[in-house]
mmCIF file of C-alpha atoms in Angstrom:
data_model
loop_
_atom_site.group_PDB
_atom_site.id
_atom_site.type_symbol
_atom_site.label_atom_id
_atom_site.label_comp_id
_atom_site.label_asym_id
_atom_site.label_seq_id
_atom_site.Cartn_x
_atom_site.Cartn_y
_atom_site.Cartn_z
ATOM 1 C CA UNK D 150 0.000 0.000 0.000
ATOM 2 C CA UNK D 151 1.337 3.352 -1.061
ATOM 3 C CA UNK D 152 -0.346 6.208 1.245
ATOM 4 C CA UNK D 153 0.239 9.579 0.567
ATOM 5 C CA UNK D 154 -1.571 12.613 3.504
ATOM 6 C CA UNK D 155 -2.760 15.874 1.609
ATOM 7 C CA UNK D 156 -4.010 18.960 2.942
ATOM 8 C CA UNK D 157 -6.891 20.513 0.530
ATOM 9 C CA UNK D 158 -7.370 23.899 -0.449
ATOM 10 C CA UNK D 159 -11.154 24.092 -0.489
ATOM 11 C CA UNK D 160 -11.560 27.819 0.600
ATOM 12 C CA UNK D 161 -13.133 29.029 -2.761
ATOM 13 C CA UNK D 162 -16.198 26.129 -2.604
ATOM 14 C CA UNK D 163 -16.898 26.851 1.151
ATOM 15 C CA UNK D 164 -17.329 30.673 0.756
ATOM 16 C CA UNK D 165 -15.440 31.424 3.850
ATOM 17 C CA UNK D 166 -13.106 34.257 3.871
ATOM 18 C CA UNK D 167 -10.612 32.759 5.890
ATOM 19 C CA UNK D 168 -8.325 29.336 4.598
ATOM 20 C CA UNK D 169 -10.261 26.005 4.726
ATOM 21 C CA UNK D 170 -8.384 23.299 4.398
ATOM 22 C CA UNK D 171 -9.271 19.440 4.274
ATOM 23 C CA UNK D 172 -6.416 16.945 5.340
ATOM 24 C CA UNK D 173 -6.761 13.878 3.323
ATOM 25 C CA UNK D 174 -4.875 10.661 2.987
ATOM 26 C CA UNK D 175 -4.955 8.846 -0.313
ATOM 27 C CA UNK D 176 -4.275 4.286 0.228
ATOM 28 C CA UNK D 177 -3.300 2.854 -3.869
ATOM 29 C CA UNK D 178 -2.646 -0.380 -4.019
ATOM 30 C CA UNK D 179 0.823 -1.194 -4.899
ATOM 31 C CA UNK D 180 -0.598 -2.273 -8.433
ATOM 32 C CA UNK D 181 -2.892 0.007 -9.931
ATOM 33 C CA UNK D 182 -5.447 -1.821 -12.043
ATOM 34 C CA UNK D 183 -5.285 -1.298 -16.036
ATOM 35 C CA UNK D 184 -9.351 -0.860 -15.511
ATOM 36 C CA UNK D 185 -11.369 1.940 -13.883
ATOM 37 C CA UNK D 186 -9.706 2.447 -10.645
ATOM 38 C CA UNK D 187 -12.182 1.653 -7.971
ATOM 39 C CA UNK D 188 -11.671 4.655 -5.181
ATOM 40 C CA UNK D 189 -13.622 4.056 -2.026
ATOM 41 C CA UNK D 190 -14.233 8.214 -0.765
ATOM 42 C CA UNK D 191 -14.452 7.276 3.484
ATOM 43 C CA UNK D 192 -15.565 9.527 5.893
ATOM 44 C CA UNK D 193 -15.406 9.122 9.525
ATOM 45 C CA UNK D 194 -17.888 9.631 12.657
ATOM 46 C CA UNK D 195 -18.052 11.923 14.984
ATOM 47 C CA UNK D 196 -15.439 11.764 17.756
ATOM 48 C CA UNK D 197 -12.984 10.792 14.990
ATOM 49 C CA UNK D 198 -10.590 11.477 12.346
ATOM 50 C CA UNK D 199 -9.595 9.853 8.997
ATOM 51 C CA UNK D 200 -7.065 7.443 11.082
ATOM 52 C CA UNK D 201 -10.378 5.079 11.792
ATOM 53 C CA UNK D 202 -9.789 3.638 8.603
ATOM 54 C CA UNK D 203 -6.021 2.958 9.411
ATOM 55 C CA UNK D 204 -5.441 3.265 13.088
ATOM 56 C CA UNK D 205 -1.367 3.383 13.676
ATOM 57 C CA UNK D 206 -2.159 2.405 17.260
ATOM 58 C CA UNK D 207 -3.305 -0.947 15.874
ATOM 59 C CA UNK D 208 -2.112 -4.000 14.182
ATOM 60 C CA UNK D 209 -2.347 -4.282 10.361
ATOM 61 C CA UNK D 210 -5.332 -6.246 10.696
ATOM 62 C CA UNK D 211 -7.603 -3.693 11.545
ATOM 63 C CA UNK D 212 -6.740 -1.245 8.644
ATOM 64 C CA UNK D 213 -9.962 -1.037 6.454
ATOM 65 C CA UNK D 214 -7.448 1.032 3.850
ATOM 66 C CA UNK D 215 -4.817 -2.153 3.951
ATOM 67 C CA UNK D 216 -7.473 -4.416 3.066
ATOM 68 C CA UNK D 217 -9.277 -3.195 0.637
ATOM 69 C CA UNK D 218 -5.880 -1.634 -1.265
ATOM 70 C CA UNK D 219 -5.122 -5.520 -1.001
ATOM 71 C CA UNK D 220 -7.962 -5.812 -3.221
ATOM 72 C CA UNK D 221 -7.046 -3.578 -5.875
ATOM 73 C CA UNK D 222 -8.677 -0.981 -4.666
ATOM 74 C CA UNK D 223 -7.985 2.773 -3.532
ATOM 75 C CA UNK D 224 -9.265 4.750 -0.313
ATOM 76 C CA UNK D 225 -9.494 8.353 0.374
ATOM 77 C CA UNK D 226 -9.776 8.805 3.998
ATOM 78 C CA UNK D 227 -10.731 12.681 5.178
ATOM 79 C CA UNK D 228 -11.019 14.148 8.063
ATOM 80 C CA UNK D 229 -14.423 16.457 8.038
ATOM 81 C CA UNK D 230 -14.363 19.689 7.661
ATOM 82 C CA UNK D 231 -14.139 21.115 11.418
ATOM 83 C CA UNK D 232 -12.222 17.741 12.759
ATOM 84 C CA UNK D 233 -8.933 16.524 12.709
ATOM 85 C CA UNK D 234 -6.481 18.105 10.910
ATOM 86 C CA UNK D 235 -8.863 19.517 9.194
ATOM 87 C CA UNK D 236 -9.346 23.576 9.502
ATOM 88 C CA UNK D 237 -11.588 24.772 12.223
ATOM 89 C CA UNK D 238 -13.023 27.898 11.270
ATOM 90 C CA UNK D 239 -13.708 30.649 13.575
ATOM 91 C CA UNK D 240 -16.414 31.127 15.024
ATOM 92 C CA UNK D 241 -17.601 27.266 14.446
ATOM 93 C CA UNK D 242 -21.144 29.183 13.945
ATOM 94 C CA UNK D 243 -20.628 29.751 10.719
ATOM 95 C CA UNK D 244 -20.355 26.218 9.479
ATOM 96 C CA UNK D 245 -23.169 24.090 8.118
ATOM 97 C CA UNK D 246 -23.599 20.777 6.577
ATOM 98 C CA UNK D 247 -24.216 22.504 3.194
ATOM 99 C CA UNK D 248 -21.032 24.225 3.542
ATOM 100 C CA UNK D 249 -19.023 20.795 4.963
ATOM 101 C CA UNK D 250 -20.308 18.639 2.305
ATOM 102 C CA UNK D 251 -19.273 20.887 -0.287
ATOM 103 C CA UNK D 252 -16.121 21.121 0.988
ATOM 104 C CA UNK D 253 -15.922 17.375 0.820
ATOM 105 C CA UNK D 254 -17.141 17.242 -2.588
ATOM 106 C CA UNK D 255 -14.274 19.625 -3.867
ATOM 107 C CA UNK D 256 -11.701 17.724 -1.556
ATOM 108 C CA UNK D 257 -12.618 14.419 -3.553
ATOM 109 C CA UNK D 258 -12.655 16.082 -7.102
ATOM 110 C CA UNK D 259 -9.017 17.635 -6.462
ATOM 111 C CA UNK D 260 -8.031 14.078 -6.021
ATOM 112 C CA UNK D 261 -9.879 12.404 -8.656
ATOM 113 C CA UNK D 262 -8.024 15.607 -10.899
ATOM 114 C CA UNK D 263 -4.969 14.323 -9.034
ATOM 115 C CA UNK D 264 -5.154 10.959 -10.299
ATOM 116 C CA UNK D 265 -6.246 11.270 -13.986
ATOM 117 C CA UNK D 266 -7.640 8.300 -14.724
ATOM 118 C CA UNK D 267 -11.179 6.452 -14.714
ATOM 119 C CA UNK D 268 -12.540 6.281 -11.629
ATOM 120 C CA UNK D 269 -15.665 4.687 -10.223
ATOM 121 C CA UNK D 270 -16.575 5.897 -6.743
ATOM 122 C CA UNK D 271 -18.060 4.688 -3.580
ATOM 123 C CA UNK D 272 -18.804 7.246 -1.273
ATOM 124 C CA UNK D 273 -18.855 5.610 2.288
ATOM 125 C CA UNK D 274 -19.673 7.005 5.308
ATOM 126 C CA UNK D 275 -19.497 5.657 9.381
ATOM 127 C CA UNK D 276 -22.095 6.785 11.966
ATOM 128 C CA UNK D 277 -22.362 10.809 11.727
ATOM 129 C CA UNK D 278 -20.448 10.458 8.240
ATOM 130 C CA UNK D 279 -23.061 8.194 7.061
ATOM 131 C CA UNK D 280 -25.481 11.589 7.476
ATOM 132 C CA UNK D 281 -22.580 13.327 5.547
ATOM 133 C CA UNK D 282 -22.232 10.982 2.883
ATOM 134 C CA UNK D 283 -25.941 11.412 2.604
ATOM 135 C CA UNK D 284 -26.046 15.038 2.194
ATOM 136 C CA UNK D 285 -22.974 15.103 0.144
ATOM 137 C CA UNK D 286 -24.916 12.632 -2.783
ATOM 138 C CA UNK D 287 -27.327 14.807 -3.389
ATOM 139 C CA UNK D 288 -26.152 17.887 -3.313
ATOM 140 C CA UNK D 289 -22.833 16.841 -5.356
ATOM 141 C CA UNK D 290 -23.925 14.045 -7.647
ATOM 142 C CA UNK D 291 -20.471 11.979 -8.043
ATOM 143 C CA UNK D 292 -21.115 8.885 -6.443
ATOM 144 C CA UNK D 293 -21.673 5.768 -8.774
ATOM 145 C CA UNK D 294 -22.876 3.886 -5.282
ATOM 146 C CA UNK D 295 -23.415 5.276 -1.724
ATOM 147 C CA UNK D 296 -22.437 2.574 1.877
ATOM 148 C CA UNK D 297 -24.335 4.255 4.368
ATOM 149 C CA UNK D 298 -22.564 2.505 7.819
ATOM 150 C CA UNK D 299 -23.937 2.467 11.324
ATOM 151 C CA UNK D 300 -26.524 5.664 10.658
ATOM 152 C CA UNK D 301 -30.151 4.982 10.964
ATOM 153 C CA UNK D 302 -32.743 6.911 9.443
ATOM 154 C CA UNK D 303 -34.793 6.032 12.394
ATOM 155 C CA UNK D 304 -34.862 7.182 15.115
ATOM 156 C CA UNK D 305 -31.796 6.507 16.721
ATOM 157 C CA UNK D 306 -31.213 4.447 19.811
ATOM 158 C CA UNK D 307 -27.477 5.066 21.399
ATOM 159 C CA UNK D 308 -27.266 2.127 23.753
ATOM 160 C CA UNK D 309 -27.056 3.458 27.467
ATOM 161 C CA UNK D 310 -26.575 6.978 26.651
ATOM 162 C CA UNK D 311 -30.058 9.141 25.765
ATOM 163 C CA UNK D 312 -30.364 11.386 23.276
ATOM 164 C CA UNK D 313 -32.420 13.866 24.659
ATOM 165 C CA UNK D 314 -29.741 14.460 26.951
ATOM 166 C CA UNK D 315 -26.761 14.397 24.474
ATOM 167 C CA UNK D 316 -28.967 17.191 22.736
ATOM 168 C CA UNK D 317 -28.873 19.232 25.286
ATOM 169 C CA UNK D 318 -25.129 18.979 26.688
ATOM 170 C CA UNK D 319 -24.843 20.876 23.063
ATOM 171 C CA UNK D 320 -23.528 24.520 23.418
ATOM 172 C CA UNK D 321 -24.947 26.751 20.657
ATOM 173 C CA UNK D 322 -21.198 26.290 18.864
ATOM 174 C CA UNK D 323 -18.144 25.457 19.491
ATOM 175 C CA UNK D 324 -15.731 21.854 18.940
ATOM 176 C CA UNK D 325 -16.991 19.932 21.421
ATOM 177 C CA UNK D 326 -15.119 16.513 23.147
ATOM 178 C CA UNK D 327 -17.570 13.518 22.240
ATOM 179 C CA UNK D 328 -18.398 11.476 25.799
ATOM 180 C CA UNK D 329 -16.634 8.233 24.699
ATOM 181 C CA UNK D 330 -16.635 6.359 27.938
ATOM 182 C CA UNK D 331 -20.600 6.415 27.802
ATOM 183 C CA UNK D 332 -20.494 5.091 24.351
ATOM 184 C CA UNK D 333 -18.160 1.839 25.026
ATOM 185 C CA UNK D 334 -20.963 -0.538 24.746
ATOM 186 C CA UNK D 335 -22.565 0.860 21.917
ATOM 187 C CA UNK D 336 -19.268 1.204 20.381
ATOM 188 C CA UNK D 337 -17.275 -2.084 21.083
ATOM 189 C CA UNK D 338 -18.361 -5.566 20.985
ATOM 190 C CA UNK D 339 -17.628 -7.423 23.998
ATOM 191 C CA UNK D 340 -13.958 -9.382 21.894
ATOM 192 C CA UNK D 341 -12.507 -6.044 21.465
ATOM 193 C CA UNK D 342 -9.630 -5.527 23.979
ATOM 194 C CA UNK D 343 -9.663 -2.923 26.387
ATOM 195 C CA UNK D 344 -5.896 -1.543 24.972
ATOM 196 C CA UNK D 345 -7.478 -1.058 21.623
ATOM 197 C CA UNK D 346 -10.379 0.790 23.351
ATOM 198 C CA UNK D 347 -8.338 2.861 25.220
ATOM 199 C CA UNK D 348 -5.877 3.731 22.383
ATOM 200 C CA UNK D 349 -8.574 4.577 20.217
ATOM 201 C CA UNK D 350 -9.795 6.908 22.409
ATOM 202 C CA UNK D 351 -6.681 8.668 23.230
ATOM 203 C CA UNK D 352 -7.484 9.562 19.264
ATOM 204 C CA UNK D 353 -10.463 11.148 19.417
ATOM 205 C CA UNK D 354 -11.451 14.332 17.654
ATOM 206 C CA UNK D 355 -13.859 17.095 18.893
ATOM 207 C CA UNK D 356 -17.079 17.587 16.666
ATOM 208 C CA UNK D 357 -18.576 20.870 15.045
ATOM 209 C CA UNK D 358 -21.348 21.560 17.699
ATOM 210 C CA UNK D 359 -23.296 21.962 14.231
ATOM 211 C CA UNK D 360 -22.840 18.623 12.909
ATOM 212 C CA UNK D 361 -23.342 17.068 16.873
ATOM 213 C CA UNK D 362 -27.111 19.096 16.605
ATOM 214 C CA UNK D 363 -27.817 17.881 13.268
ATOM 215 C CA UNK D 364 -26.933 14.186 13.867
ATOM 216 C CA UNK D 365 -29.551 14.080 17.107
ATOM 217 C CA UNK D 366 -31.895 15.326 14.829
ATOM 218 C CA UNK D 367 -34.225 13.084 13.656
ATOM 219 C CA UNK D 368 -34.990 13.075 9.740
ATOM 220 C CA UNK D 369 -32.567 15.412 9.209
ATOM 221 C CA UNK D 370 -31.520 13.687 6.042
ATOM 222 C CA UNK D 371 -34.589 11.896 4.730
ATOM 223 C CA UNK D 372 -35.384 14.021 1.926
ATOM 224 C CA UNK D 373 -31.740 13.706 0.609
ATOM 225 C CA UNK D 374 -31.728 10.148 1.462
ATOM 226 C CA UNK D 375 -34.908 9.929 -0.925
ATOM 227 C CA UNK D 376 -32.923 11.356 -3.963
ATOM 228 C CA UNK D 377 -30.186 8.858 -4.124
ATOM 229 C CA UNK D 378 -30.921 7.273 -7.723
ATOM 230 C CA UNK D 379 -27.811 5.163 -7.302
ATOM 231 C CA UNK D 380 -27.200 1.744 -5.505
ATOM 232 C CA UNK D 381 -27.620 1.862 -1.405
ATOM 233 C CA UNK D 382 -25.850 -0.760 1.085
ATOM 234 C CA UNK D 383 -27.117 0.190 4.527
ATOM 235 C CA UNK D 384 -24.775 -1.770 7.169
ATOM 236 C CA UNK D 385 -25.847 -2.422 10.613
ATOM 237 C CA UNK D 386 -24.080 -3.857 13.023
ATOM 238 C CA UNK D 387 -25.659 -6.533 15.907
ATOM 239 C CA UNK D 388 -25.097 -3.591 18.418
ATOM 240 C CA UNK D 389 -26.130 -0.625 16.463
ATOM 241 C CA UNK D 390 -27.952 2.546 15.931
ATOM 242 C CA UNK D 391 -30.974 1.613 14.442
ATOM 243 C CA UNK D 392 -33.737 -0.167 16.220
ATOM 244 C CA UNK D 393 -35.412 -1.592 13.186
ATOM 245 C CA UNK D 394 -32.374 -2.156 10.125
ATOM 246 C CA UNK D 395 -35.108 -4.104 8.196
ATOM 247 C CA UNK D 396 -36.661 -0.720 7.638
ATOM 248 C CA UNK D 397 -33.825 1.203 6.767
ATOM 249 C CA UNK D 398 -33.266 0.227 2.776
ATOM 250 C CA UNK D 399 -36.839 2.210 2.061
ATOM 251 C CA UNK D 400 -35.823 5.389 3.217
ATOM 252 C CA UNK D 401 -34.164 5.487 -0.295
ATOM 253 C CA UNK D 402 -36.940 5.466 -2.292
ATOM 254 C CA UNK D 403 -35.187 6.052 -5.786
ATOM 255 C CA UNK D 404 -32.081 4.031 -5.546
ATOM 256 C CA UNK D 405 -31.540 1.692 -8.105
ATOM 257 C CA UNK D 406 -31.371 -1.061 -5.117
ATOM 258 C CA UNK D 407 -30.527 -0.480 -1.809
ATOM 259 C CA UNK D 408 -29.940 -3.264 0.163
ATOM 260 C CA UNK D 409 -28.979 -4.127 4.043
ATOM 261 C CA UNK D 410 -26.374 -6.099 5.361
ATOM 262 C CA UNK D 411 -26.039 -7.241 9.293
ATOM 263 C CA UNK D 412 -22.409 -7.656 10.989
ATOM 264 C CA UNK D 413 -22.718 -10.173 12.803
ATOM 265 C CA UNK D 414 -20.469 -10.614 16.511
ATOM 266 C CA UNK D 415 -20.108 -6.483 15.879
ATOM 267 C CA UNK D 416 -20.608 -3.513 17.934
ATOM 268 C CA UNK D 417 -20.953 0.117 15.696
ATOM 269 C CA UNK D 418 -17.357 0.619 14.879
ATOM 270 C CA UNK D 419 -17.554 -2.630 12.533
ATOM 271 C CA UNK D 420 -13.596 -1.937 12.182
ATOM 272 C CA UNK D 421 -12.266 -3.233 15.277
ATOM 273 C CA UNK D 422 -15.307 -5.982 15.477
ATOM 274 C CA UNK D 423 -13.240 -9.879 15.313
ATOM 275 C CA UNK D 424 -15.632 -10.050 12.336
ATOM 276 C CA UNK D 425 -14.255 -6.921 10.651
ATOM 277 C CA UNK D 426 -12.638 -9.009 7.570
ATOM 278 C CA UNK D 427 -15.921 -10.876 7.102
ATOM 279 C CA UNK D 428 -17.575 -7.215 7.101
ATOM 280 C CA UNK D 429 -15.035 -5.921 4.567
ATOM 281 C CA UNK D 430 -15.385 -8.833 2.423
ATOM 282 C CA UNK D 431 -18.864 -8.164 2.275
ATOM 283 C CA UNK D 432 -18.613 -4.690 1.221
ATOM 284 C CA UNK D 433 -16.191 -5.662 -1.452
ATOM 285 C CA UNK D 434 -18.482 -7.606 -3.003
ATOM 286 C CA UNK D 435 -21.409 -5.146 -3.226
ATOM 287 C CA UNK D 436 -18.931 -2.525 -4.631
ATOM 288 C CA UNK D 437 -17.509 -5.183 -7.766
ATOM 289 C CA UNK D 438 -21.068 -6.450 -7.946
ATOM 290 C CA UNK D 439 -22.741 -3.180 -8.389
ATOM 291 C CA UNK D 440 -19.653 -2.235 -10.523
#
């Protein structure tokens, strides 16, 4: 795997007059397929940064971006606008999810510029970036198939934690900490060892109070969900966010098919599940089959 970190000039698209930057990291495969190159666009969730899909506080196991490059195929990992190493504008008030997903959008067009060369995308996102990737389909129609992971459309359960009160630890703006301790059990199936836990949160990111308000929102992104007109794999995990994944697939009414998988023996962050490869290889073969 050749991995190379970027930092994105995406100023103009956002409309802010100060410098907005996204850092990026692009995984190739050491061989680069004489075909359309396959480039998975993966955003993390809230509480995170683009190192969830290739945590350097784990072994190589649990990269998503080793994997998958192992299969011929390419992630771009970002950290959202506001997270990270991302810039964090000042005040935090004035960002939306208009103005991050467009900043994503021009992010993964510089790069697809960058490589010059067929592409087909999958735009991917986990928990509070599966709301992104939402948002960012139809707004900035690029995706030829959208992975929605670990974000229900309804109404959310978040294990032991309530929502009503998460809403309301929200300040009007600011980067707020996410309360991971709360979240283990929602978080982590029961095989995952507490070192891993505890490294990956010693890697946590704060969260635009914006995008925190918007993802305890419910239906925030039905009516975009509803315009996706390309293929749809919602993934669920055994522990999860949705209390009814059957129902999930119609919220995108005019998708070509959308579809549901389960991950089985998993908690929410499917990447650090023991069933993570199964997962993968799952998602693999909805990508090349919808190819």
């Amino acid at each position: 795997m050749k991995s190379t970190d970027m930092w994105l000039n995406v100023t103009p698209m956002t409309g802010l007059s100060q410098k907005t930057e996204i850092a990026a990291t692009l995984h190739l495969p050491d061989e680069i397929p004489e075909n359309d190159l396959q480039l998975i666009f993966a955003i993390h969730g809230g509480g995170y940064r683009r190192l969830y899909w290739h945590p350097p506080f784990a072994d190589e196991s649990y990269s998503f971006a080793r994997w998958f490059t192992g299969h011929g195929k390419a992630v771009l990992a970002i950290d959202m606008l506001g997270m990270g190493e991302s810039s964090k504008p000042e005040p935090e008030s004035l960002l939306s999810s208009a103005i991050i997903a467009a900043a994503h959008a021009d992010a993964l067009a510089q790069v697809i510029a960058k490589l010059d060369r067929p592409v087909s995308v999958t735009g991917l996102g986990h928990s509070m970036g599966g709301m992104m990737i939402i948002a960012q389909a139809t707004a900035h129609s690029v995706f030829d198939r959208v992975a929605v992971l670990g974000w229900a459309n309804e109404p959310m359960v978040l294990g032991d934690t309530d929502v009503a009160s998460l809403q309301g630890d929200f300040i009007p703006s600011g980067y707020l900490p996410t309360p991971r301790k709360p979240m283990r059990q929602l978080f982590y199936w029961p095989d995952v060892p507490l070192e891993l836990i505890e490294s990956d949160e010693a890697h946590a990111s704060t969260t635009p109070a914006t995008l925190g308000r918007d993802a305890l929102t419910p239906g925030i992104v039905h009516e975009a969900a509803a315009r996706i007109a390309v293929p749809v794999l919602v993934v669920q995990s055994e522990i999860d966010t949705s209390p009814a994944p059957e129902k999930e697939p119609a919220y995108y009414s005019a998708s070509l098919a959308a579809e549901l998988q389960i991950v089985k023996d998993a908690a929410h962050c499917q990447n650090f599940a023991g069933t993570r490869s199964k997962h993968w290889g799952d998602l693999n073969d909805w990508i090349d089959r919808t190819s």
